[in-house]
Structure formats: C-alpha cells, structure tokens
Coordinates of C-alpha atoms in Angstrom, one line a residue:
X81 CA 81.3 94.2 103.2
X82 CA 83.3 92.1 105.6
X83 CA 85.2 93.9 108.3
X84 CA 88.4 92.0 108.9
X85 CA 89.5 94.4 111.6
X86 CA 87.1 92.6 113.9
X87 CA 88.7 89.1 113.4
X88 CA 90.2 87.4 116.4
X89 CA 93.7 86.1 115.9
X90 CA 95.1 83.1 117.6
X91 CA 98.2 84.2 119.5
X92 CA 101.5 82.5 118.7
X93 CA 103.3 80.8 121.6
X94 CA 106.1 83.0 123.1
X95 CA 109.4 81.7 121.7
X96 CA 112.7 83.2 120.7
X97 CA 114.9 82.8 117.6
X98 CA 117.5 81.4 120.0
X99 CA 115.0 78.6 120.9
X100 CA 114.5 77.9 117.3
X101 CA 118.2 77.5 116.7
X102 CA 118.5 75.0 119.6
X103 CA 115.6 73.0 118.3
X104 CA 117.0 72.9 114.7
X105 CA 120.3 71.5 116.2
X106 CA 118.3 68.8 117.9
X107 CA 116.0 67.9 115.0
X108 CA 118.2 67.9 111.9
X109 CA 120.7 65.1 111.3
X110 CA 122.1 66.4 108.0
X111 CA 125.1 68.5 109.1
X112 CA 125.2 70.7 106.0
X113 CA 121.4 71.5 106.1
X114 CA 121.7 72.1 109.9
X115 CA 124.6 74.5 109.3
X116 CA 122.7 76.4 106.6
X117 CA 119.5 76.7 108.6
X118 CA 121.2 78.0 111.7
X119 CA 123.4 80.4 109.7
X120 CA 120.2 81.8 108.0
X121 CA 118.5 82.4 111.4
X122 CA 121.5 84.1 112.8
X123 CA 122.0 86.2 109.7
X124 CA 118.4 87.3 109.4
X125 CA 118.3 88.1 113.1
X126 CA 121.3 90.4 112.6
X127 CA 120.1 92.0 109.3
X128 CA 116.6 92.6 110.6
X129 CA 117.7 94.0 114.0
X130 CA 115.6 91.3 115.7
X131 CA 117.8 89.9 118.6
X132 CA 117.9 86.1 119.0
X133 CA 116.7 86.2 122.6
X134 CA 113.8 88.7 122.0
X135 CA 110.5 87.0 122.7
X136 CA 108.2 86.6 119.7
X137 CA 104.7 87.6 120.8
X138 CA 102.7 87.3 117.6
X139 CA 104.4 87.5 114.2
X140 CA 103.7 91.1 113.2
X141 CA 106.9 92.6 114.7
X142 CA 109.0 89.8 113.2
X143 CA 107.3 90.1 109.9
X144 CA 107.9 93.9 109.7
X145 CA 111.6 93.3 110.6
X146 CA 111.9 90.4 108.2
X147 CA 110.7 92.4 105.2
X148 CA 112.5 95.6 106.1
X149 CA 115.9 94.1 105.0
X150 CA 117.3 95.8 101.9
X151 CA 120.0 93.8 100.1
X152 CA 121.9 96.8 98.8
X153 CA 122.3 98.2 102.3
X154 CA 124.2 95.1 103.3
X155 CA 126.2 94.5 100.2
X156 CA 124.3 91.4 99.0
X157 CA 122.3 90.5 95.9
X158 CA 118.5 90.1 96.0
X159 CA 119.0 86.4 95.2
X160 CA 121.3 85.9 98.2
X161 CA 118.7 87.6 100.5
X162 CA 115.9 85.5 98.9
X163 CA 117.8 82.3 99.7
X164 CA 118.4 83.4 103.3
X165 CA 114.7 84.2 103.7
X166 CA 113.7 80.8 102.4
X167 CA 116.1 79.0 104.8
X168 CA 114.9 81.2 107.7
X169 CA 111.2 80.4 107.1
X170 CA 112.0 76.7 106.7
X171 CA 113.8 76.7 110.1
X172 CA 110.7 78.3 111.8
X173 CA 108.5 75.8 110.0
X174 CA 110.6 72.9 111.3
X175 CA 110.2 74.1 114.9
X176 CA 106.4 74.7 114.5
X177 CA 106.4 78.5 114.8
X178 CA 105.2 78.8 111.2
X179 CA 103.0 76.6 109.0
X180 CA 104.2 75.4 105.6
X181 CA 102.7 77.6 102.9
X182 CA 101.4 74.6 100.9
X183 CA 102.9 75.7 97.5
X184 CA 101.5 73.6 94.7
X185 CA 98.8 72.0 96.8
X186 CA 96.0 73.4 94.6
X187 CA 97.5 72.2 91.3
X188 CA 97.5 68.5 92.5
X189 CA 94.1 68.7 94.1
X190 CA 91.3 66.9 92.1
X191 CA 88.9 69.9 92.3
X192 CA 91.2 72.9 92.5
X193 CA 93.6 71.6 89.9
X194 CA 91.3 72.1 86.9
X195 CA 90.3 75.6 88.1
X196 CA 93.9 76.6 88.6
X197 CA 94.8 75.5 85.0
X198 CA 91.9 77.6 83.6
X199 CA 93.7 80.8 84.9
X200 CA 97.3 79.8 84.3
X201 CA 97.6 82.1 81.3
X202 CA 96.4 85.1 83.4
X203 CA 99.3 86.0 85.7
X204 CA 97.3 88.4 87.7
X205 CA 94.6 85.9 88.6
X206 CA 97.1 83.1 89.1
X207 CA 99.4 85.1 91.4
X208 CA 96.5 86.8 93.2
X209 CA 94.7 83.7 94.2
X210 CA 97.6 81.1 94.4
X211 CA 98.0 81.4 98.2
X212 CA 94.2 81.1 98.9
X213 CA 93.8 78.2 96.5
X214 CA 96.7 76.3 98.0
X215 CA 95.5 77.0 101.5
X216 CA 92.0 75.7 100.7
X217 CA 93.4 72.6 99.0
X218 CA 95.7 71.8 102.0
X219 CA 92.9 72.4 104.6
X220 CA 90.3 70.3 102.7
X221 CA 88.1 73.1 101.4
X222 CA 86.7 72.3 98.0
X223 CA 85.9 75.2 95.6
X224 CA 82.2 74.8 96.4
X225 CA 83.0 75.4 100.1
X226 CA 84.5 78.9 99.5
X227 CA 82.7 81.6 101.5
X228 CA 83.3 84.9 103.2
X229 CA 84.1 83.0 106.4
X230 CA 86.8 81.0 104.6
X231 CA 88.4 84.3 103.4
X232 CA 88.4 85.6 107.0
X233 CA 90.0 82.3 108.2
X234 CA 92.6 82.5 105.4
X235 CA 93.6 86.0 106.5
X236 CA 93.9 84.9 110.1
X237 CA 96.2 82.0 109.0
X238 CA 98.3 84.4 106.9
X239 CA 98.7 86.7 109.8
X240 CA 99.3 84.3 112.7
X241 CA 101.0 81.3 111.0
X242 CA 103.1 82.7 108.1
X243 CA 105.5 85.5 107.3
X244 CA 103.8 86.4 104.1
X245 CA 104.4 89.9 103.0
X246 CA 101.4 92.3 103.4
X247 CA 98.9 89.6 104.4
X248 CA 96.0 92.2 104.3
X249 CA 96.7 92.9 100.7
X250 CA 96.8 89.2 99.8
X251 CA 93.4 88.6 101.6
X252 CA 91.9 91.8 100.2
X253 CA 92.6 90.7 96.6
X254 CA 90.9 87.3 97.0
X255 CA 87.2 88.4 96.8
X256 CA 87.8 90.7 93.9
X257 CA 89.7 88.2 91.8
X258 CA 87.4 85.4 92.7
X259 CA 84.3 87.4 91.6
X260 CA 86.2 88.3 88.4
X261 CA 86.9 84.6 87.7
X262 CA 83.2 83.8 88.3
X263 CA 82.2 86.3 85.5
X264 CA 84.9 85.2 83.0
X265 CA 85.2 81.5 83.4
X266 CA 82.2 79.2 82.9
X267 CA 83.6 76.4 85.0
X268 CA 84.3 78.6 88.0
X269 CA 81.9 78.1 91.0
X270 CA 79.2 80.7 90.9
X271 CA 79.8 81.9 94.5
X272 CA 80.0 85.6 95.1
X273 CA 82.4 86.9 97.8
X274 CA 82.0 90.1 99.7
X275 CA 84.8 92.7 99.6
X276 CA 87.0 92.6 102.6
X277 CA 87.9 95.8 104.5
X278 CA 90.5 96.4 107.2
X279 CA 89.4 100.0 107.8
X280 CA 88.1 100.8 111.3
X281 CA 84.6 102.4 111.3
X282 CA 84.9 106.2 110.7
X283 CA 84.2 108.5 113.6
X284 CA 83.4 111.3 111.3
X285 CA 79.9 111.8 109.9
X286 CA 79.0 112.4 106.2
X287 CA 77.5 115.8 105.4
X288 CA 74.1 114.1 104.7
X289 CA 73.9 113.0 108.3
X290 CA 73.4 116.6 109.4
X291 CA 70.0 118.5 109.2
X292 CA 68.9 119.6 105.7
X293 CA 69.1 123.2 106.7
X294 CA 72.8 122.8 107.5
X295 CA 73.5 121.0 104.2
X296 CA 71.8 123.8 102.2
X297 CA 73.9 126.4 103.9
X298 CA 77.1 124.5 103.1
X299 CA 76.1 124.3 99.4
X300 CA 75.2 128.0 99.4
X301 CA 78.5 129.0 100.8
X302 CA 80.5 126.8 98.4
X303 CA 78.5 128.0 95.4
X304 CA 79.2 131.6 96.5
X305 CA 83.0 130.8 96.6
X306 CA 82.8 128.9 93.3
X307 CA 81.3 131.7 91.3
X308 CA 81.3 135.0 93.3
X309 CA 79.4 138.0 91.9
X310 CA 82.1 140.4 90.4
X311 CA 79.7 143.4 90.9
X312 CA 79.1 142.8 94.6
X313 CA 81.0 145.7 96.1
X314 CA 80.3 144.9 99.8
X315 CA 83.2 144.2 102.2
X316 CA 82.1 140.6 102.8
X317 CA 82.1 139.6 99.1
X318 CA 84.9 137.4 98.0
X319 CA 87.0 138.9 95.2
X320 CA 88.0 135.7 93.3
X321 CA 86.6 132.3 92.7
X322 CA 88.1 129.2 94.4
X323 CA 89.4 126.3 92.4
X324 CA 87.6 123.0 92.4
X325 CA 90.3 121.4 94.6
X326 CA 90.1 124.1 97.2
X327 CA 86.3 123.8 97.2
X328 CA 86.6 120.1 97.9
X329 CA 89.1 120.8 100.7
X330 CA 86.8 123.3 102.3
X331 CA 83.8 120.9 102.1
X332 CA 85.9 118.3 103.9
X333 CA 87.0 120.9 106.5
X334 CA 83.3 121.7 107.2
X335 CA 82.4 118.1 107.5
X336 CA 85.2 117.3 109.9
X337 CA 84.6 120.3 112.0
X338 CA 80.9 119.5 112.4
X339 CA 81.8 115.9 113.2
X340 CA 84.2 117.0 115.9
X341 CA 81.4 119.0 117.5
X342 CA 79.2 115.9 117.6
X343 CA 82.1 113.8 119.1
X344 CA 82.4 116.4 121.9
X345 CA 78.8 116.3 122.9
X346 CA 76.8 118.6 120.5
X347 CA 73.6 116.8 119.3
X348 CA 73.5 116.4 115.5
X349 CA 70.0 117.9 115.3
X350 CA 71.2 121.2 116.8
X351 CA 73.7 121.9 114.1
X352 CA 71.4 123.8 111.7
X353 CA 73.7 126.4 110.1
X354 CA 77.3 127.4 109.6
X355 CA 76.9 129.9 112.5
X356 CA 76.6 126.8 114.8
X357 CA 80.0 125.8 113.5
X358 CA 81.8 129.2 113.4
X359 CA 81.4 130.8 116.8
X360 CA 83.8 131.2 119.7
X361 CA 82.8 128.1 121.6
X362 CA 82.4 125.8 118.6
X363 CA 85.6 126.9 117.0
X364 CA 87.5 126.5 120.2
X365 CA 86.3 122.9 120.5
X366 CA 87.3 122.1 116.9
X367 CA 90.8 123.7 117.1
X368 CA 91.5 122.3 120.5
X369 CA 90.6 118.8 119.2
X370 CA 93.2 119.0 116.3
X371 CA 95.8 120.8 118.5
X372 CA 95.6 118.0 121.1
X373 CA 95.6 115.4 118.4
X374 CA 98.9 116.8 117.2
X375 CA 100.2 116.8 120.8
X376 CA 100.7 120.6 120.6
X377 CA 103.1 120.4 117.7
X378 CA 102.7 122.6 114.6
X379 CA 100.1 121.0 112.4
X380 CA 99.5 122.2 108.8
X381 CA 96.0 120.6 108.7
X382 CA 94.8 122.4 111.8
X383 CA 96.0 125.7 110.4
X384 CA 94.4 125.1 107.0
X385 CA 91.0 124.1 108.7
X386 CA 91.1 127.3 110.8
X387 CA 91.5 129.4 107.6
X388 CA 88.4 127.8 106.2
X389 CA 86.4 128.6 109.3
X390 CA 87.7 132.2 109.2
X391 CA 86.7 132.5 105.5
X392 CA 83.2 131.3 106.4
X393 CA 83.0 133.9 109.1
X394 CA 84.2 136.6 106.8
X395 CA 82.4 135.9 103.6
X396 CA 79.2 134.1 104.7
X397 CA 78.2 135.1 108.2
X398 CA 77.2 138.6 109.2
X399 CA 79.6 138.9 112.1
X400 CA 80.6 142.2 113.8
X401 CA 84.3 143.2 113.3
X402 CA 85.0 142.6 117.0
X403 CA 83.6 139.0 116.8
X404 CA 85.7 138.3 113.7
X405 CA 88.8 139.7 115.5
X406 CA 88.3 137.3 118.3
X407 CA 88.1 134.3 115.9
X408 CA 91.2 135.4 114.2
X409 CA 93.0 135.8 117.5
X410 CA 91.9 132.2 118.4
X411 CA 93.2 130.8 115.1
X412 CA 96.5 132.6 115.6
X413 CA 97.2 130.7 118.8
X414 CA 97.8 127.5 116.7
X415 CA 101.6 127.0 116.3
X416 CA 102.5 127.7 112.7
X417 CA 104.3 124.9 110.8
X418 CA 107.8 125.9 109.6
X419 CA 108.0 127.0 106.0
X420 CA 110.5 124.3 105.2
X421 CA 110.9 120.8 103.8
X422 CA 109.8 118.0 106.1
X423 CA 112.4 115.9 107.9
X424 CA 111.4 113.0 105.6
X425 CA 112.2 115.0 102.5
X426 CA 115.4 116.4 103.9
X427 CA 116.6 112.9 104.7
X428 CA 115.8 111.8 101.2
X429 CA 117.8 114.7 99.7
X430 CA 120.7 114.0 102.0
X431 CA 121.0 110.5 100.5
X432 CA 121.8 112.2 97.2
X433 CA 124.6 114.4 98.5
X434 CA 127.2 112.2 96.9
X435 CA 127.8 112.1 93.2
X436 CA 127.8 108.3 93.1
X437 CA 124.2 108.1 94.4
X438 CA 123.0 110.7 91.9
X439 CA 124.7 108.9 89.1
X440 CA 122.9 105.7 90.1
X441 CA 119.5 107.4 89.9
X442 CA 120.2 109.3 86.7
X443 CA 121.3 106.2 84.9
X444 CA 118.6 103.9 86.3
X445 CA 116.0 104.4 83.6
X446 CA 118.5 103.4 80.8
X447 CA 119.6 100.4 82.9
X448 CA 116.0 99.2 83.5
X449 CA 115.0 99.6 79.8
X450 CA 118.1 97.7 78.8
X451 CA 116.9 94.8 81.1
X452 CA 113.5 95.0 79.5
X453 CA 114.9 94.7 76.0
X454 CA 117.0 91.7 76.9
X455 CA 114.0 90.0 78.5
X456 CA 111.4 90.9 75.9
X457 CA 109.9 88.0 74.0
X458 CA 106.6 87.1 72.3
X459 CA 105.1 85.6 75.4
X460 CA 106.8 87.7 78.1
X461 CA 106.3 91.5 78.4
X462 CA 108.0 93.0 81.5
X463 CA 105.8 96.0 81.1
X464 CA 105.9 97.2 84.7
X465 CA 109.7 97.5 84.6
X466 CA 109.4 99.3 81.3
X467 CA 106.8 101.7 82.6
X468 CA 108.8 102.5 85.7
X469 CA 111.8 103.2 83.5
X470 CA 109.8 105.6 81.3
X471 CA 108.2 107.3 84.4
X472 CA 111.7 107.8 85.9
X473 CA 113.0 109.1 82.6
X474 CA 110.2 111.7 82.5
X475 CA 110.4 112.7 86.1
X476 CA 114.1 113.3 85.9
X477 CA 113.8 115.8 83.0
X478 CA 110.2 117.1 83.7
X479 CA 109.4 116.9 87.4
X480 CA 105.6 116.6 87.0
X481 CA 103.1 116.2 89.8
X482 CA 102.0 112.5 90.0
X483 CA 98.4 113.3 88.7
X484 CA 99.9 114.9 85.6
X485 CA 102.4 112.0 85.1
X486 CA 99.7 109.3 85.2
X487 CA 97.4 111.3 82.9
X488 CA 100.1 111.6 80.1
X489 CA 98.8 110.8 76.7
X490 CA 101.0 110.8 73.6
X491 CA 98.4 112.3 71.3
X492 CA 97.3 115.0 73.8
X493 CA 100.6 115.9 75.5
X494 CA 103.6 115.0 73.3
X495 CA 104.9 116.3 70.0
X496 CA 108.2 116.0 68.0
X497 CA 110.3 119.1 67.8
X498 CA 112.6 118.1 64.9
X499 CA 111.4 114.9 63.4
X500 CA 111.1 111.3 64.8
X501 CA 114.8 111.2 65.9
X502 CA 115.0 114.4 67.9
X503 CA 113.7 115.8 71.1
X504 CA 110.1 116.0 72.1
X505 CA 107.9 118.7 73.6
X506 CA 105.7 117.9 76.6
X507 CA 102.8 120.3 77.0
X508 CA 100.3 120.1 79.9
X509 CA 97.3 122.4 79.3
X510 CA 96.6 125.0 82.0
X511 CA 93.3 123.4 82.9
X512 CA 95.0 120.2 83.8
X513 CA 97.6 121.8 86.1
X514 CA 97.2 122.3 89.8
X515 CA 97.3 126.1 89.6
X516 CA 95.2 126.3 86.4
X517 CA 97.1 129.5 85.4
X518 CA 99.2 128.6 82.4
X519 CA 100.4 125.7 80.2
X520 CA 103.2 123.6 81.5
X521 CA 105.8 123.0 78.8
X522 CA 108.9 120.8 79.1
X523 CA 111.5 119.8 76.5
X524 CA 112.2 116.0 76.5
X525 CA 115.9 115.5 75.5
X526 CA 116.8 113.3 72.5
X527 CA 118.0 110.3 74.5
X528 CA 114.9 110.2 76.7
X529 CA 112.6 110.8 73.6
X530 CA 114.2 107.8 71.8
X531 CA 113.5 105.5 74.8
X532 CA 110.0 106.9 75.0
X533 CA 109.4 106.1 71.3
X534 CA 110.7 102.6 71.7
X535 CA 108.4 102.0 74.6
X536 CA 105.4 103.2 72.5
X537 CA 106.3 101.0 69.6
X538 CA 107.4 97.8 71.4
X539 CA 105.5 97.7 74.7
X540 CA 102.1 99.4 74.4
X541 CA 100.9 97.3 71.3
X542 CA 101.7 94.1 73.2
X543 CA 99.3 95.2 75.9
X544 CA 96.6 95.9 73.4
X545 CA 97.0 99.7 74.0
X546 CA 97.1 102.6 71.5
X547 CA 100.7 103.6 70.9
X548 CA 99.6 107.2 70.7
X549 CA 97.2 107.0 73.6
X550 CA 97.8 106.8 77.4
X551 CA 101.5 106.1 78.3
X552 CA 100.8 104.1 81.5
X553 CA 98.3 101.2 81.1
X554 CA 97.6 97.9 82.9
X555 CA 97.9 94.4 81.4
X556 CA 94.6 94.7 79.7
X557 CA 95.4 98.0 78.0
X558 CA 93.3 100.2 80.3
X559 CA 94.7 103.3 82.0
X560 CA 96.7 102.5 85.1
X561 CA 95.7 104.2 88.4
X562 CA 98.0 106.8 90.1
X563 CA 98.5 104.8 93.3
X564 CA 99.5 101.7 91.4
X565 CA 102.2 103.5 89.4
X566 CA 103.4 105.4 92.4
X567 CA 103.8 102.1 94.4
X568 CA 105.6 100.5 91.5
X569 CA 108.1 103.4 91.2
X570 CA 108.7 103.5 94.9
X571 CA 109.3 99.7 95.1
X572 CA 111.8 99.8 92.2
X573 CA 113.7 102.7 93.8
X574 CA 113.8 100.9 97.1
X575 CA 115.1 97.7 95.5
X576 CA 117.7 99.3 93.3
X577 CA 118.9 102.3 95.3
X578 CA 117.9 101.2 98.8
X579 CA 116.0 104.5 99.3
X580 CA 112.3 105.3 99.9
X581 CA 111.5 107.9 97.2
X582 CA 108.0 108.7 95.9
X583 CA 107.2 110.3 92.5
X584 CA 106.3 113.6 94.1
X585 CA 109.8 113.7 95.8
X586 CA 111.4 114.0 92.3
X587 CA 110.3 117.6 92.4
X588 CA 112.4 118.2 95.5
X589 CA 115.3 116.3 94.0
X590 CA 115.1 118.4 90.8
X591 CA 115.1 121.7 92.8
X592 CA 118.0 120.6 94.9
X593 CA 120.0 119.4 91.9
X594 CA 119.5 122.7 90.1
X595 CA 120.2 125.0 93.1
X596 CA 123.4 123.1 93.8
X597 CA 124.6 124.3 90.3
X598 CA 123.0 127.8 90.5
X599 CA 122.4 128.6 94.2
X600 CA 120.6 131.9 93.8
X601 CA 118.3 131.1 90.8
X602 CA 115.1 130.4 92.7
X603 CA 113.0 131.9 89.9
X604 CA 114.0 129.1 87.4
X605 CA 113.0 126.5 90.0
X606 CA 109.7 128.3 90.5
X607 CA 109.0 128.1 86.8
X608 CA 110.2 124.5 86.6
X609 CA 107.9 123.3 89.4
X610 CA 105.0 125.6 88.2
X611 CA 104.6 127.3 91.6
X612 CA 102.1 130.1 91.7
X613 CA 103.9 132.0 94.5
X614 CA 107.6 132.5 94.9
X615 CA 107.1 131.9 98.6
X616 CA 106.4 128.3 97.9
X617 CA 109.7 127.8 96.2
X618 CA 111.5 129.3 99.3
X619 CA 111.1 126.0 101.1
X620 CA 114.3 125.0 99.3
X621 CA 116.2 128.0 100.9
X622 CA 116.8 125.8 103.9
X623 CA 119.2 123.8 101.8
X624 CA 121.4 126.9 101.3
X625 CA 123.4 126.2 104.5
X626 CA 124.8 123.1 103.0
X627 CA 125.5 124.8 99.6
X628 CA 127.2 127.7 101.5
X629 CA 129.3 125.3 103.5
X630 CA 130.3 123.5 100.3
X631 CA 131.2 126.7 98.5
X632 CA 133.2 127.9 101.5
X633 CA 135.1 124.6 101.8
X634 CA 136.0 124.8 98.1
X635 CA 137.3 128.4 98.7
X636 CA 139.5 127.2 101.6
X637 CA 140.9 124.4 99.5
X638 CA 141.6 126.6 96.5
X639 CA 143.3 129.2 98.8
X640 CA 145.4 126.5 100.4
X641 CA 146.5 125.2 97.1
X642 CA 147.3 128.7 95.8
X643 CA 149.4 129.6 98.9
X644 CA 151.2 126.3 98.7
X645 CA 152.1 127.0 95.1
X646 CA 153.3 130.5 96.0
X647 CA 155.5 129.2 98.9
X648 CA 157.1 126.6 96.5
X649 CA 157.9 129.4 94.0
X650 CA 159.4 131.5 96.8
X651 CA 161.7 128.7 97.9
X652 CA 162.9 128.2 94.3

C-alpha cells in the first residue's frame, strides 16, 4: 500500500489575495471581466474570512476557508456561490498561484479519449477518475504510463496547485476505480495500482504482537465474561454476561493499555499476563498517559478504560481486597465527564430554538422528494436525494441509531397497519438493537408511509434492487454502507439548512422537541430512544433551564396582559 503521508509537497510562493487583485488589474484588458474577477476575489475573501493581506503559505488554509462558505448563511443561492468560486479560481490561475484544472483534456486526447468514452455511461467511474485522466492527458502521460508514482504526483498537484475539494479523497479513489475498470473493460490497460493511504503508522500494537501467554489470558478473560458460569458462587465470579459490543470494547482497551506500556519503556516480551497490565505501576502509567493526552480535562475514554482494568482486577486476577482498593482509588482520581450533552450537541439544538428552523427541517423530506419526482426520467435517477429524503423522513418520526437505519429492510422490518394506504409499523427485533433487551417498535405516519411506498415502487427497481429488500442501496443495487449514507445526509443538511447535523443527532433533536412540549415526561423519551437506564435519558435534563425560562417568560407575559385588561375595565 502506498503511504501518501510521506509525500513531499512543493511549497507555494508566499503571496496575498491583495497581490492577486493588483496583478489582475494589470493583466486583463476587458473591463467587465476585470471587474467580475476582482469582485469575486474580494467577495470570497470576505465570505471565507480570509483577509486580502494575509500571506498564503501553502493552499491548505485557503482551501479550508474557500470550501467552508455556506450560501444560506450569506443569503445567496448555491448557483451564485458556484459562480463566485469559478471566478475566484480563474483569477488565481491568471496570476499563477493555481494551475488550470485541464477540464476536457482527456476526452480530446488520442489515447485517453477512447477510454473515457468507454466509461461515460458509468457516472461513478467517470466522475471518480475525470480529474486524474485530465491531469495525465495534460501532462503527457499516456494510459500505459500510469503507475503508483503517477498517482502520488497527481495528489501532490491537487494539494499544492489547485483548490480541489478534499484532494485526499480524490486521490484515494483513483486506484480503486482504475483497478475496477481493468476488470470490467477489456480495452483498459492491465496495470494494477496499489491502494493509497493517508494514515500515519499506528503507534499501538496488535494483540498478536504480544507473547502467546498474554494472548491466551486475554481470550480466557473475555470468554469468562461472554459466558459466565451461573453456578459459580464465588465473590470474583461475574453475575451477567457482557454483550458482544462490550467485549469488543474491552479487547480494544486491553490492546491499547498494553501498547501504552510498550511506548513507555516496557519490553513487549515481558508482558506475559493480565497481571502485568493491572498492577499499581502499570495502571498508573496507562491512566497518566490518557490523562495527559486529554490535557487534564475530563475524558470519557480514559474513565471507560479504567473500568475495564478494574473489572479484570476484580473478576480475573486473585488480588487482595486492599490491592483492589488501591486500584479503585487510582481510577477515581480521573476527572469524571459531566453527565450532559456535549457542547457540539448543545450548539446543534440551539440552532432549532426557533420555529422557522424547525419547520425547515420537518418539511425538508417532502421538499426533497418533490424535487426527485420532478427530475425523475428513464435515464436519470436522483437516487441519493431520494434516499436522503426517506432517511430524514424516518429519523424524524423514528429516531433510530444509524446502524439500525442503514440495516432497514422492508420485508424484515416494515408492515402495513391498515392496508396499502395507511400507516406502517416499523419493528426492529431485540437482537438487532444496541441493548438487546426488547423489540423496538415505531409507527410510521400515513404521509411518511406513502412517500416510503413511492420510493420502493419508483426508485429501488431502477437501481436493480428488490422493492421489498434493503431500503438504502448503491447504484448497482447492493446495500449501501453506513458511513456513506451518514455523509450524504450530513451534506444535504449542511447545504439546505446551513447546519452540521449527523443522523445520530436526530435522537437529541427528537428528545428536545418532545420535552419542549411535555417538559417532565422523561420516561416517554427513554422509551422512544430505547435507553436501558433512565440515567442515560437524564442528559437532556440540562435543557430544562431553557424550558423553565420559556415557561416563566410566558407566565410574565400572560400576567401582564391580564393586569392590563383589568386596569382597562377599572377605568371604564
């Protein structure tokens, strides 16, 4: 695998946007074009918060600012912003800060042209390799000259000479799509490309890097927690089995703790058992590492890892009560995270304090699906927009966890309640839920159910998918991945509402929306979100201050109006 993080990038000459404006004034003779270019540079500088006189050292900071502009936040349409961006890039190309992006170069190239035409009907291949093919054609690289080195150079060019959005993603797609084209298209050059990675080498060791004796103890401990003996009456015997997700988490905690010991000077060969991991000196090193990494602030991961180490000490190691007490005291020194929503989630909820913003979100699914219906034709299926609309529709009435949303299957999870024109029932079996305790059942209202039926009848068959199978599929009819759908939902919400909101945050939005109407009914919220413990639902209690203030303000206004009415009557 190529490691692109080791590539050396050519630095861009230090220049400012003000310099670019002056050079455009000198270079262009067409007054109208000159005015538009200068106006675009000034406007983008203002919208992006990138001052005209700020030195441009490399393009990463400018690229981040350039793509952070949201049209709705500035009262403009997406088309207007797109035009401004085009004029801005053209200005920087004129003055030599950016290279031209060579659009269309591959199609007119004698060797690249035929290959590009072979994939024109496949939008994913066409879009995914267009920039690479154009760059190769413009720089004199024939298809037969494509190599891992060429991909690395292409990424360097994207990063240092263009303002392309997410250059790492563009470069990362090239080897995968190129290899796919090699397999599917006979005329394609049979040159295999290595996957490209931007991840720095991991500092943490895999479990298999440790001695075999340590690996066996880890497996023995996890097996004892997976299936404890119900008739073991000793004090150290666990009373209940851990879920698969918790076992995976504890395995990762053990791996990371052992790796931290190695990083702090303990030889790998000396870590032979869990006792080498869970003793006063070792545990202090591990907890200090994560405490320092969090700069002394409360850190949920460090607290969770300490609980895993304490459970190992209690249920697996034969420690004296005083030794266990010392370990517990050490873990208690970690600052505990507040049982509250994060600042990010609070900021997201504050954006929906006003009724207008709530209305925009609640009506967005219907609006998106209306656009899909108008754009739908035999050769064009805007299926991503349709899927986002359906996903939003479902999340607003049934705030599922993302893993349950992506796994939705009509045959397995949906049923009609009163015929094909009424509401639906959504049932997630207990074994598919996070808690694994009981089935999760939601009623899908009639209007949402009708849109869902239309989507199954009109969109899924055009993708070659079973209308009664998985709801969220890719262009070839296979099941879509959870990260892909989550990114698509987040991008649409960012574009339409100018807010960053993930699918999981719909659970927080639903809780806040319900508690605004019924402030004390936390039990219904617990049932809605399928929380095992009522304490989990109490994270929304922090929102009570705003609700209390709102209720008190309403009381003051009503009293004022009542007293005003009484005074007017007295005067009469």
